[in-house]
Coordinates of C-alpha atoms in Angstrom, one line a residue:
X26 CA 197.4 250.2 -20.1
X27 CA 194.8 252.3 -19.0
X28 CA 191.9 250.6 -17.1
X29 CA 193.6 247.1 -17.1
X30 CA 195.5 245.2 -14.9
X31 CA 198.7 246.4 -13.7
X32 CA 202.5 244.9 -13.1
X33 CA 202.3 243.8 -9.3
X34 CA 205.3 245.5 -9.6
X35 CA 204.3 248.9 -10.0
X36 CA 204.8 252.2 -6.9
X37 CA 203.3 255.4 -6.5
X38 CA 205.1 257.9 -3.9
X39 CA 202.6 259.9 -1.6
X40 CA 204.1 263.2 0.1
X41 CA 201.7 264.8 2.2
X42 CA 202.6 268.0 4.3
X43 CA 200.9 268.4 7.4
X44 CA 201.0 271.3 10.3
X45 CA 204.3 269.8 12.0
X46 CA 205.4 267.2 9.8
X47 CA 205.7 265.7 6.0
X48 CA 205.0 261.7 5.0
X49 CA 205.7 260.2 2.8
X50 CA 204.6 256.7 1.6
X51 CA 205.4 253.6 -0.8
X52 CA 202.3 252.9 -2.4
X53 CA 201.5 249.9 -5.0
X54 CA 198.2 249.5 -7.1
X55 CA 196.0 247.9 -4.6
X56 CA 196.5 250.6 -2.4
X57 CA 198.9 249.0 0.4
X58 CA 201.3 250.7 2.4
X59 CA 204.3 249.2 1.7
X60 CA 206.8 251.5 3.6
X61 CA 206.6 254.8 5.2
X62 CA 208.6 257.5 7.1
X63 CA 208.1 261.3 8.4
X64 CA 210.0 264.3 9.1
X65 CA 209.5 267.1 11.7
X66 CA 209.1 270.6 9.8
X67 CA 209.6 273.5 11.9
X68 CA 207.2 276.6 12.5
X69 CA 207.2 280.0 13.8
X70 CA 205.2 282.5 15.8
X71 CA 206.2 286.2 15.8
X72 CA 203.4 287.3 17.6
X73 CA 200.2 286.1 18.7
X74 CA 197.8 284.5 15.7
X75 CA 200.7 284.7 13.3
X76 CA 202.1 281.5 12.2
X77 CA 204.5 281.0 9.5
X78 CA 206.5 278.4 7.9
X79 CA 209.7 277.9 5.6
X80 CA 209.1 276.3 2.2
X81 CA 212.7 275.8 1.3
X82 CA 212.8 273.6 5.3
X83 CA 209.2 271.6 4.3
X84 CA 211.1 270.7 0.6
X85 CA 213.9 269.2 2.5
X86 CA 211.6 267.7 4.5
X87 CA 210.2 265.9 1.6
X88 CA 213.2 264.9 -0.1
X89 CA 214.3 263.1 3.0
X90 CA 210.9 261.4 3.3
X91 CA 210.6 259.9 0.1
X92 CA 214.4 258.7 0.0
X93 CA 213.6 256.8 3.0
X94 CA 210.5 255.1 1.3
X95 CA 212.1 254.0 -2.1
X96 CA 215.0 252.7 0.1
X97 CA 216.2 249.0 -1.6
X98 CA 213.4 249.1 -4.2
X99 CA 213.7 248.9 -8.1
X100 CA 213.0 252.6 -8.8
X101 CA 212.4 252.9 -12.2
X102 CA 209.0 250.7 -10.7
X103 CA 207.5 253.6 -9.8
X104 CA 205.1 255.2 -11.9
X105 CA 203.6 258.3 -10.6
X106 CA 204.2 261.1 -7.4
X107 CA 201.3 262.7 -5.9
X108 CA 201.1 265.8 -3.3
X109 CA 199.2 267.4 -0.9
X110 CA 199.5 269.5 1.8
X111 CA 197.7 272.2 4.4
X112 CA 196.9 275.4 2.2
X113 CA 199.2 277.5 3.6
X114 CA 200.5 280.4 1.8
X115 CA 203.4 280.8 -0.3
X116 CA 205.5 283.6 -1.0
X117 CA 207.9 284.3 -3.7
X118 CA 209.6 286.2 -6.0
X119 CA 210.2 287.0 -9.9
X120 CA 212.8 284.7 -9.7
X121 CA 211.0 282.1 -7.5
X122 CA 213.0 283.1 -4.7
X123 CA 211.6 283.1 -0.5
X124 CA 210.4 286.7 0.4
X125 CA 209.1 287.8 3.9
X126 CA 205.9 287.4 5.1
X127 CA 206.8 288.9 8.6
X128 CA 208.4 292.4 10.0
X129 CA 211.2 291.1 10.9
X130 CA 212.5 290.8 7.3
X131 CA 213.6 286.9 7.7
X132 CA 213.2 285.7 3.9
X133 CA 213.3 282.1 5.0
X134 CA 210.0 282.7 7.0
X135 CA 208.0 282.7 3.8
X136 CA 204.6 281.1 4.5
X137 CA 201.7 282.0 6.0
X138 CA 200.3 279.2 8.0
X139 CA 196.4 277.9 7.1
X140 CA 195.9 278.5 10.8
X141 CA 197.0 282.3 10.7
X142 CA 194.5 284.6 11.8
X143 CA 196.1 287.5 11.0
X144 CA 194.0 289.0 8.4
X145 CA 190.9 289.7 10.6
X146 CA 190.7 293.6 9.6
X147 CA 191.1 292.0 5.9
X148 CA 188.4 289.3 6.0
X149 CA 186.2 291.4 7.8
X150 CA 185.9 294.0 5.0
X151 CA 186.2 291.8 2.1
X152 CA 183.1 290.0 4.1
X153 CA 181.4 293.6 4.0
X154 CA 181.5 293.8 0.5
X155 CA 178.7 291.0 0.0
X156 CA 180.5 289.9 -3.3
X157 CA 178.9 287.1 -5.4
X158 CA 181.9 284.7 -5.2
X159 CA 181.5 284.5 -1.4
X160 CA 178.3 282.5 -2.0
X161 CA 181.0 279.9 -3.4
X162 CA 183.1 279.8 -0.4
X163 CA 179.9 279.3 2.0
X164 CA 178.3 282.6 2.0
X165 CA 181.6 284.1 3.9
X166 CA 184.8 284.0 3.8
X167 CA 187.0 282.8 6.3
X168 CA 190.3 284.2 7.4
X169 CA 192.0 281.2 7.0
X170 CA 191.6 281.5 3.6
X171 CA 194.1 283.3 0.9
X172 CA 192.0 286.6 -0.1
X173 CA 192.3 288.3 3.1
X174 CA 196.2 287.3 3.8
X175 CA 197.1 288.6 0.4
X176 CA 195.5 291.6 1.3
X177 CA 197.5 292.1 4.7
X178 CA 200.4 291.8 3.0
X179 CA 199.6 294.7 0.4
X180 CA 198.7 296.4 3.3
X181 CA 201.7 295.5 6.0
X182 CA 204.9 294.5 3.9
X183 CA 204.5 296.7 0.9
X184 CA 207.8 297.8 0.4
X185 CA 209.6 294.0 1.8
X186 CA 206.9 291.6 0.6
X187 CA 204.4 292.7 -1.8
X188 CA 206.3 295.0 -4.2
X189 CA 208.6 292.1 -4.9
X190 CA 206.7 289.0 -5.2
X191 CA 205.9 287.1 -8.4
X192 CA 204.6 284.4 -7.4
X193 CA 201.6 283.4 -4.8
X194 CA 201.7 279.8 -4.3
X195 CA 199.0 277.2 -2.0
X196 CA 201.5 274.8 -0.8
X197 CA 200.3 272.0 -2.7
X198 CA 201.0 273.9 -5.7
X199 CA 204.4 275.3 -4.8
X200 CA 205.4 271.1 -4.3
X201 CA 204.1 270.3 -7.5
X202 CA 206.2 273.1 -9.0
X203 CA 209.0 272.3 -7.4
X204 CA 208.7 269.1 -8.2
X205 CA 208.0 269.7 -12.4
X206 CA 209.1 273.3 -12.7
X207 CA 205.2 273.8 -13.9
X208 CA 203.7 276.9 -12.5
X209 CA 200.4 275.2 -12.9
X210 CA 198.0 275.4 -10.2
X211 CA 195.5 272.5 -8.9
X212 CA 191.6 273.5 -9.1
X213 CA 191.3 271.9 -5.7
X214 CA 193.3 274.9 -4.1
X215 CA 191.8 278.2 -6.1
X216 CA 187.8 276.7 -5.8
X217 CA 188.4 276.2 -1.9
X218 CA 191.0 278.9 -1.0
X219 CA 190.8 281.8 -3.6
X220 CA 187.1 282.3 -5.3
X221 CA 188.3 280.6 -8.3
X222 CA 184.9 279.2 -10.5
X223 CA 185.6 276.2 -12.3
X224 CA 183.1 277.7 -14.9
X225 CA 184.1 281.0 -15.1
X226 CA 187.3 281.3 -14.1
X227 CA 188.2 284.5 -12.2
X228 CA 186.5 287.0 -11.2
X229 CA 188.1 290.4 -12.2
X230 CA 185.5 292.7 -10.2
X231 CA 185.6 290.6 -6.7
X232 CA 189.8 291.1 -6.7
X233 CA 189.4 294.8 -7.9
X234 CA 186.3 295.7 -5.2
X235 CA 188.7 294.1 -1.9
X236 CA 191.6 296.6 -3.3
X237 CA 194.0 293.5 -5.3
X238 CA 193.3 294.7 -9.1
X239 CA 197.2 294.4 -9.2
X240 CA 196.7 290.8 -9.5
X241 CA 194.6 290.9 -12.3
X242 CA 197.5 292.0 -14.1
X243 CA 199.2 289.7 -17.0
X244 CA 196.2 287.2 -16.6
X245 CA 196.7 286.5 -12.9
X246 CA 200.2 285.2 -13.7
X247 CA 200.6 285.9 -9.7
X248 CA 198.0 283.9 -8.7
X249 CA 197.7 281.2 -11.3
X250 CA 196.6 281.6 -15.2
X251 CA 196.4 277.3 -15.6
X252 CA 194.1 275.4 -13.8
X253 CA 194.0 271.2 -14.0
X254 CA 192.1 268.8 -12.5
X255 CA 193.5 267.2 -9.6
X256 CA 195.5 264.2 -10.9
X257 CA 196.3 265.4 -14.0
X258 CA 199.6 265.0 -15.5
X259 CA 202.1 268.1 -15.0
X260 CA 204.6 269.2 -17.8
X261 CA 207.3 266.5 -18.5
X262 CA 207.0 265.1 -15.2
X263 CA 209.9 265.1 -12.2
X264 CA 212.3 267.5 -13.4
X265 CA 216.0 266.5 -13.3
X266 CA 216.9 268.6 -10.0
X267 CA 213.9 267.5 -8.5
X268 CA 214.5 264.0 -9.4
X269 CA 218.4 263.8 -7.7
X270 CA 216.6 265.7 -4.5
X271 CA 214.0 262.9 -4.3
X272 CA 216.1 260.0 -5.3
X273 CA 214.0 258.9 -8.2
X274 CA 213.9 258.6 -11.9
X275 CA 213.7 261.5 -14.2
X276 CA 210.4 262.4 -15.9
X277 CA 208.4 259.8 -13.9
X278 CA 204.7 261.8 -13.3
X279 CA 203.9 264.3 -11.4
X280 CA 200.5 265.2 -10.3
X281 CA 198.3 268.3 -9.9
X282 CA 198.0 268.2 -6.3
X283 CA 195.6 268.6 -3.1
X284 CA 194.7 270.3 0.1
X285 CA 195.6 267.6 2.7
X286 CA 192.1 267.1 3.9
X287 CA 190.7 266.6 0.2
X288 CA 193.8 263.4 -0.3
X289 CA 192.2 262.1 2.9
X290 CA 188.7 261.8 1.0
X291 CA 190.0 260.4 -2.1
X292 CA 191.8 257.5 0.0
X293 CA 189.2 256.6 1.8
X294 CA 185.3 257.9 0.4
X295 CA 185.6 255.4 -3.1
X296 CA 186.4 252.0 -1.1
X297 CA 183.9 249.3 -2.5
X298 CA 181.1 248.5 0.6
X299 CA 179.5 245.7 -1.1
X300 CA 178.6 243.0 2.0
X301 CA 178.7 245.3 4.5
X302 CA 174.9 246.4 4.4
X303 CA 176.0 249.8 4.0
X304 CA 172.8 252.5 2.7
X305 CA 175.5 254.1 0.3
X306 CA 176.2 251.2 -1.2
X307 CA 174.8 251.5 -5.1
X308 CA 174.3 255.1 -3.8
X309 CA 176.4 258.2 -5.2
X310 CA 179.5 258.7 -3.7
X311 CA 177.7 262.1 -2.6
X312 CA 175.5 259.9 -0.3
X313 CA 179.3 259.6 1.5
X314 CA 180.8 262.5 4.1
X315 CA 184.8 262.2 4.8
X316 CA 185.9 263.0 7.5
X317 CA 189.7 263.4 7.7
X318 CA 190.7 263.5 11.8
X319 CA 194.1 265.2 11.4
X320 CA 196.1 267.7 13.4
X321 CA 193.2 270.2 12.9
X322 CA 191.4 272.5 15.6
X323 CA 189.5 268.8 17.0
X324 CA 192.9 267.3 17.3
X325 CA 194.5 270.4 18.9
X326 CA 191.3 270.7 21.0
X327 CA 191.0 267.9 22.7
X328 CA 194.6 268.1 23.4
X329 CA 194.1 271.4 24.2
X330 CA 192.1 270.4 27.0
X331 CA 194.0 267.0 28.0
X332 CA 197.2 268.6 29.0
X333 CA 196.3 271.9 30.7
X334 CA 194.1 269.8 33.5
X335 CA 196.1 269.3 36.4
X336 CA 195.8 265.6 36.5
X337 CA 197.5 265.2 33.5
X338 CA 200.7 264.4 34.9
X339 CA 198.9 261.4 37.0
X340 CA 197.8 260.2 33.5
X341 CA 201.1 260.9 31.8
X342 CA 202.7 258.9 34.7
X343 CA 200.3 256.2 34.7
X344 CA 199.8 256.2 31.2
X345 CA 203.6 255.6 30.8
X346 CA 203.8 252.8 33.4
X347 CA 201.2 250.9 30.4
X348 CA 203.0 251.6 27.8
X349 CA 200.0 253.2 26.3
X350 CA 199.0 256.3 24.5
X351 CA 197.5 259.0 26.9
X352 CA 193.8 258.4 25.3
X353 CA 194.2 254.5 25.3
X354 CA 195.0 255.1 28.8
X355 CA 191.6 257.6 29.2
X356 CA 189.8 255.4 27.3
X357 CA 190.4 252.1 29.3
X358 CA 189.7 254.6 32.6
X359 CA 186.4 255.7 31.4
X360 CA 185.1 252.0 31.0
X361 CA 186.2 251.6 34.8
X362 CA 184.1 254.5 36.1
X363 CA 181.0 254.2 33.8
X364 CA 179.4 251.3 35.8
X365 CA 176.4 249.8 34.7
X366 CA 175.6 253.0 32.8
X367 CA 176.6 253.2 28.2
X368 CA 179.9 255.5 28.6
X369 CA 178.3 258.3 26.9
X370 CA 176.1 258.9 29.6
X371 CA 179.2 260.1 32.3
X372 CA 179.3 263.7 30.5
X373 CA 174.9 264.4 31.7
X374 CA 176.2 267.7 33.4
X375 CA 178.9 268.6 31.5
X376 CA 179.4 270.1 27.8
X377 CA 181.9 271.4 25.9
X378 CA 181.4 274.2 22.8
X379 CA 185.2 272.9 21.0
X380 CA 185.9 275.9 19.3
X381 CA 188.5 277.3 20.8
X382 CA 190.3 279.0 17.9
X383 CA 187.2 280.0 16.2
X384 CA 184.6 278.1 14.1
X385 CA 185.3 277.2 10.2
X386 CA 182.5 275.0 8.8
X387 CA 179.3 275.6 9.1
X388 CA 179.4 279.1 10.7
X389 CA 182.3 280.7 9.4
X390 CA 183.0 282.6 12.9
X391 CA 186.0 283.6 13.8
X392 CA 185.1 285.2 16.7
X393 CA 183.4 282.5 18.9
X394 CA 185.6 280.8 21.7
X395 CA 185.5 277.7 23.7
X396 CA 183.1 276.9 26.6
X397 CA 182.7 274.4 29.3
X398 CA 179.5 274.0 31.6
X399 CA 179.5 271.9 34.6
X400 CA 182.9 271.8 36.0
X401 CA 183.2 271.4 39.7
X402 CA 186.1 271.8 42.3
X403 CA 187.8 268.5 42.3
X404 CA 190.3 268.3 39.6
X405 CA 191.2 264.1 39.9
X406 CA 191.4 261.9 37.1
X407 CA 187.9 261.0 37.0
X408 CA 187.3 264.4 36.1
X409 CA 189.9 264.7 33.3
X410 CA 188.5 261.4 31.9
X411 CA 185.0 262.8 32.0
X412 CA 186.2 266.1 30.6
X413 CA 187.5 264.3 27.4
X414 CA 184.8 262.5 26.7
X415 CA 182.7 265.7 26.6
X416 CA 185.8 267.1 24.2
X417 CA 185.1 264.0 22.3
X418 CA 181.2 263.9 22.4
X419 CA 181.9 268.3 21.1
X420 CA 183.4 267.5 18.1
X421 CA 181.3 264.4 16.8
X422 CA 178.3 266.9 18.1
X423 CA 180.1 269.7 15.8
X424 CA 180.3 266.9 12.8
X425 CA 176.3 266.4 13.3
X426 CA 175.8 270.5 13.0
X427 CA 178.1 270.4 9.8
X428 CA 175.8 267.3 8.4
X429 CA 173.0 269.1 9.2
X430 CA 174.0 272.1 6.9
X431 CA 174.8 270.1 4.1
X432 CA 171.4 268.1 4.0
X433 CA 169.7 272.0 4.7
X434 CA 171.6 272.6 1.3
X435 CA 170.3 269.6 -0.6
X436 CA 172.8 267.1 0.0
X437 CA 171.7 263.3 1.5
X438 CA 174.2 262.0 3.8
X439 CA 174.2 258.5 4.7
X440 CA 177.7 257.1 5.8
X441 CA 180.8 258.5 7.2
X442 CA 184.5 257.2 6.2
X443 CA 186.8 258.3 8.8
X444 CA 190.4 258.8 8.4
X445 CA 193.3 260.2 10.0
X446 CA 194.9 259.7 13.4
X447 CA 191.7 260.2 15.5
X448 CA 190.4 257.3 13.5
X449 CA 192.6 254.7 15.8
X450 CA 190.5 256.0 18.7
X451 CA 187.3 253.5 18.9
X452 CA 186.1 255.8 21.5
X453 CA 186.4 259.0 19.0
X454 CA 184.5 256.7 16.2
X455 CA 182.4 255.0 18.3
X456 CA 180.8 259.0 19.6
X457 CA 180.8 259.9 16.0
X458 CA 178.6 256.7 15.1
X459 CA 176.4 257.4 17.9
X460 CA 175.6 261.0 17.9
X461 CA 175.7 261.3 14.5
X462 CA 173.7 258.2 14.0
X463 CA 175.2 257.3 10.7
X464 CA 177.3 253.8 10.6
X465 CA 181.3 255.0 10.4
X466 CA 183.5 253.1 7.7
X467 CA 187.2 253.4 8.8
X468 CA 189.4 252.1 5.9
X469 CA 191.9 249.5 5.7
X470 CA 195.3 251.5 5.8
X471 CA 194.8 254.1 8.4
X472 CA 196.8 256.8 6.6
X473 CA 194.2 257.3 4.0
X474 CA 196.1 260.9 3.1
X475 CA 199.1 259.2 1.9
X476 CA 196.6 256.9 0.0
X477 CA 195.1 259.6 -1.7
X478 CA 198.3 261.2 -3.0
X479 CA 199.4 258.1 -4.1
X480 CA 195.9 258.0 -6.1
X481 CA 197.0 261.4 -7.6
X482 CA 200.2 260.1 -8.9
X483 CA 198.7 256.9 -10.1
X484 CA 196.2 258.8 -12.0
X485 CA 198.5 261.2 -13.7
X486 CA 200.8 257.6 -14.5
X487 CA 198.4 257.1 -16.9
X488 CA 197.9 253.6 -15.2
X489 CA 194.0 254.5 -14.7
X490 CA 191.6 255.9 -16.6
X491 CA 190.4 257.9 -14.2
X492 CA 190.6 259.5 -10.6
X493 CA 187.4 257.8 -10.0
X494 CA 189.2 254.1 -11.3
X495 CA 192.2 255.0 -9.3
X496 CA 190.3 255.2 -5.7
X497 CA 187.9 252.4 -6.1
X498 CA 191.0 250.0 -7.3
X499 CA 192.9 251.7 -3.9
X500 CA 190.8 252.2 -1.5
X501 CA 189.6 249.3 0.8
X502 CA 187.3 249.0 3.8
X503 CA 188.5 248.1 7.2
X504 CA 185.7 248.2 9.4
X505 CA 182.6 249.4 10.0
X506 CA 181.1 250.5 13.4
X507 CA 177.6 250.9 13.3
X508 CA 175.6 253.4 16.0
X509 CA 174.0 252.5 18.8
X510 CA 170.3 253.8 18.8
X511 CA 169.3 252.7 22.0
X512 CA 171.4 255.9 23.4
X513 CA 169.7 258.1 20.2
X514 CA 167.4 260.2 23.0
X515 CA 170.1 261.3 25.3
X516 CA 172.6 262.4 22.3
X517 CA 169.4 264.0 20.9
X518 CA 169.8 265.9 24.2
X519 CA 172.8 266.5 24.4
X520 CA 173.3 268.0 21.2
X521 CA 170.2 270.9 22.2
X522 CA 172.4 271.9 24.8
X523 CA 175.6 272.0 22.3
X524 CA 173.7 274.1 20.0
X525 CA 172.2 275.9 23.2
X526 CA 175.9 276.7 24.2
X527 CA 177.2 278.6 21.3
X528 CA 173.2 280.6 21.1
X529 CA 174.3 282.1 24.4
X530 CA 178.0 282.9 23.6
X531 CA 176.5 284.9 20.7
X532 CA 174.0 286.4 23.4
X533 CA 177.0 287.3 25.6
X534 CA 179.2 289.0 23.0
X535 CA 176.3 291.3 22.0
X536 CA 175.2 292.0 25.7
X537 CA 179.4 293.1 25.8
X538 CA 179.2 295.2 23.3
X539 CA 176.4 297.1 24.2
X540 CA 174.1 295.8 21.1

């Protein structure tokens, strides 16, 4: 019933789809893992910045996930199956068929990775145009998002591509059709990705003024003419192909899905703080910033930056020998080396601007490029140790400059509720804490994304009222790590000279081009 107390007994299923691999997860009504498995999905890259995926490979991907997690259970427990996924581009045709989204005609190849940059021309003129709906998407558009890839494809694979498609799919969205055979698509995806209004709807002169009237046509049937609420129940649930490619039940629900990084918020940002002295607590949940710690450019950056040094094949080696992760093993170095100095300190002549692939949130920049100050000759693994923590310290630093917008906009920040793989590291949450100096929630099951799918298919069960019913009945606290102020000056510091670092890259790049 909804809002009451449910069978013990009762499952969700949680699929999420991430850069290089799909979960899935068994999750029951108090918001425990109960099993789990993943699946390696494969990617492509033509040419440089152009990264593309196969949808019919990341479906099989999820059918083999969730048969592993309803292994030896009572199927016909579970209630509800929630999605989400990175907002990568789908492609397909009238007939819901793969078409191309590269030269070399391969129809598999039919996604457009959310880390594509290919559309830079495109973004940069639809940016131009100064439309009204980019004040919805943070005053510009980024090239990540769908507008400007839709538009290179008009203007790339005319004849191959865009002549033929009928149907332009966020990935979320193409699961949930697969899944239900309902073309609906989640307002999640078209707010954050395509200009949609969730007052107005579409706006006809923004699609006509970047040169895509054509998909104005037949009420946007391309692009999506039915919008729910993430959560809500889709058609008559799993369909009964999609149900024998799952291995479960026929017409259990099916959700309106997310973008990956949104599930990570609704697993984790609703937990009930009560006892843990918490300034949100009684607060609105908008007093609360998520932060999901994925494979996204800070993953891929500090990587980035671990393996190219030429000690890390001492630290894989010795890192081995432990039996420990490569950043347990840097992090257990760095306490050796610190002395009687906080950790934090080490990095006082060295600092790192993160964004190697270009910034997203706050400044929308494509263009701006990592840097490092204060390297020296030797290359040990003192050095790589030192040169991590500043990675580390960069991103928590670029988490401060993306607060820092939001309370410039109005908002009031007060806690942070990590989740994600970068939440295991105490060293990454303990920087955050500190620099940011807001206390850090981390919540009880680590995969937090998985959570919040589960939430979406437990919602559109029926089995809560609410989305809002569904995380605070699923989502529990962990821990909380609370800052340090005593090292509040030097981060204040540190964090001019991060801010000093990308003024000057901006200062470089006109001085190049002659401005």
């Amino acid at each position: 019933m909804p809002g009451g107390d449910q069978d013990p007994g009762s499952y969700y299923v949680g699929v999420d789809v991430g850069t290089g691999s799909v979960r899935a997860a068994l999750v029951d009504q108090r918001g425990i893992l109960l099993a789990f498995a993943d699946q390696p999905i494969s990617q492509w890259e033509p040419q440089f910045n152009h990264h593309e995926q196969s949808s019919e490979d990341i479906w099989a991907a999820c059918c083999v996930v969730t048969k592993k997690v309803v292994q030896g259970i009572d199927v016909n427990r579970i209630r509800g199956l929630g999605f989400d996924a990175t907002c990568s581009l789908v492609v397909l045709d009238q007939q819901f068929c793969p078409l191309p989204v590269n030269h070399e005609g391969e129809s598999h190849r039919n996604i457009i990775m959310w880390l594509d940059h290919r559309a830079v021309s495109q973004v940069h003129r639809i940016n131009e145009t100064k439309h009204g709906v980019l004040q919805c998407v943070g005053g510009v558009m980024s090239v990540e998002m769908q507008a400007p890839k839709l538009l290179w494809l008009k203007e790339n694979l005319r004849e191959t591509c865009w002549d033929k498609a009928g149907h332009f799919f966020d990935l979320p969205d193409f699961l949930s059709w697969k899944a239900t055979g309902v073309t609906a698509r989640s307002l999640c995806s078209l707010v954050c990705k395509w200009t949609y209004s969730a007052e107005k709807g579409w706006d006809d002169s923004f699609w006509k003024m970047i040169g895509l009237e054509d998909l104005v046509a037949d009420n946007y049937s391309k692009i999506g003419n039915q919008v729910l609420p993430p959560g809500a129940s889709l058609g008559n649930g799993l369909t009964p192909e999609a149900a024998k490619d799952l291995g479960l039940p026929v017409g259990i629900a099916v959700a309106a899905s997310l973008i990956d990084a949104h599930a990570g918020g609704l697993g984790v940002i609703g937990a009930d703080v009560r006892g843990h002295g918490l300034a949100c607590e009684g607060q609105p949940v908008t007093s609360r910033l998520a932060v999901i710690c994925g494979t996204s450019s800070c993953h891929m950056g500090i990587d980035h930056m671990v393996r190219g040094h030429a000690a890390f094949p001492e630290l894989q080696a010795k890192a081995t020998a432990r039996c420990q992760s490569v950043y347990a093993y840097l992090n257990s170095h760095l306490d050796l080396i610190k002395k009687a100095r906080p950790v934090g300190f080490l990095t006082v002549d060295l600092h790192v601007w993160p964004d190697f692939h270009g910034n997203r949130s706050p400044l929308a920049d494509l263009t701006l490029k990592g840097m490092v100050t204060g390297l020296k000759l030797s290359q040990d693994l003192d050095d790589l140790a030192i040169l991590y923590l500043a990675t580390v310290q960069a991103i928590a630093f670029g988490t401060r400059l993306i607060i820092e917008a939001l309370e410039a906009a109005g908002h009031s920040i007060s806690t942070l509720f990590l989740c994600g793989g970068l939440s295991k590291n105490p060293l990454f949450v303990q920087m955050h804490a500190d620099i940011t100096g807001m206390p850090v929630v981390l919540s009880q099951e680590v995969e937090s994304v998985l959570v919040g799918a589960a939430i979406l298919g437990a919602c559109a069960s029926g089995d809560f009222a609410s989305v809002q019913e569904a995380m605070a009945r699923m989502s529990k606290v962990g821990k909380v790590v609370f800052p340090r102020l005593e090292d509040k000056r030097y981060y204040d510091k540190k964090y001019q000279v991060f801010l000093k670092l990308v003024e000057h890259q901006k200062e470089y790049a006109a001085i190049m081009k002659g401005d």
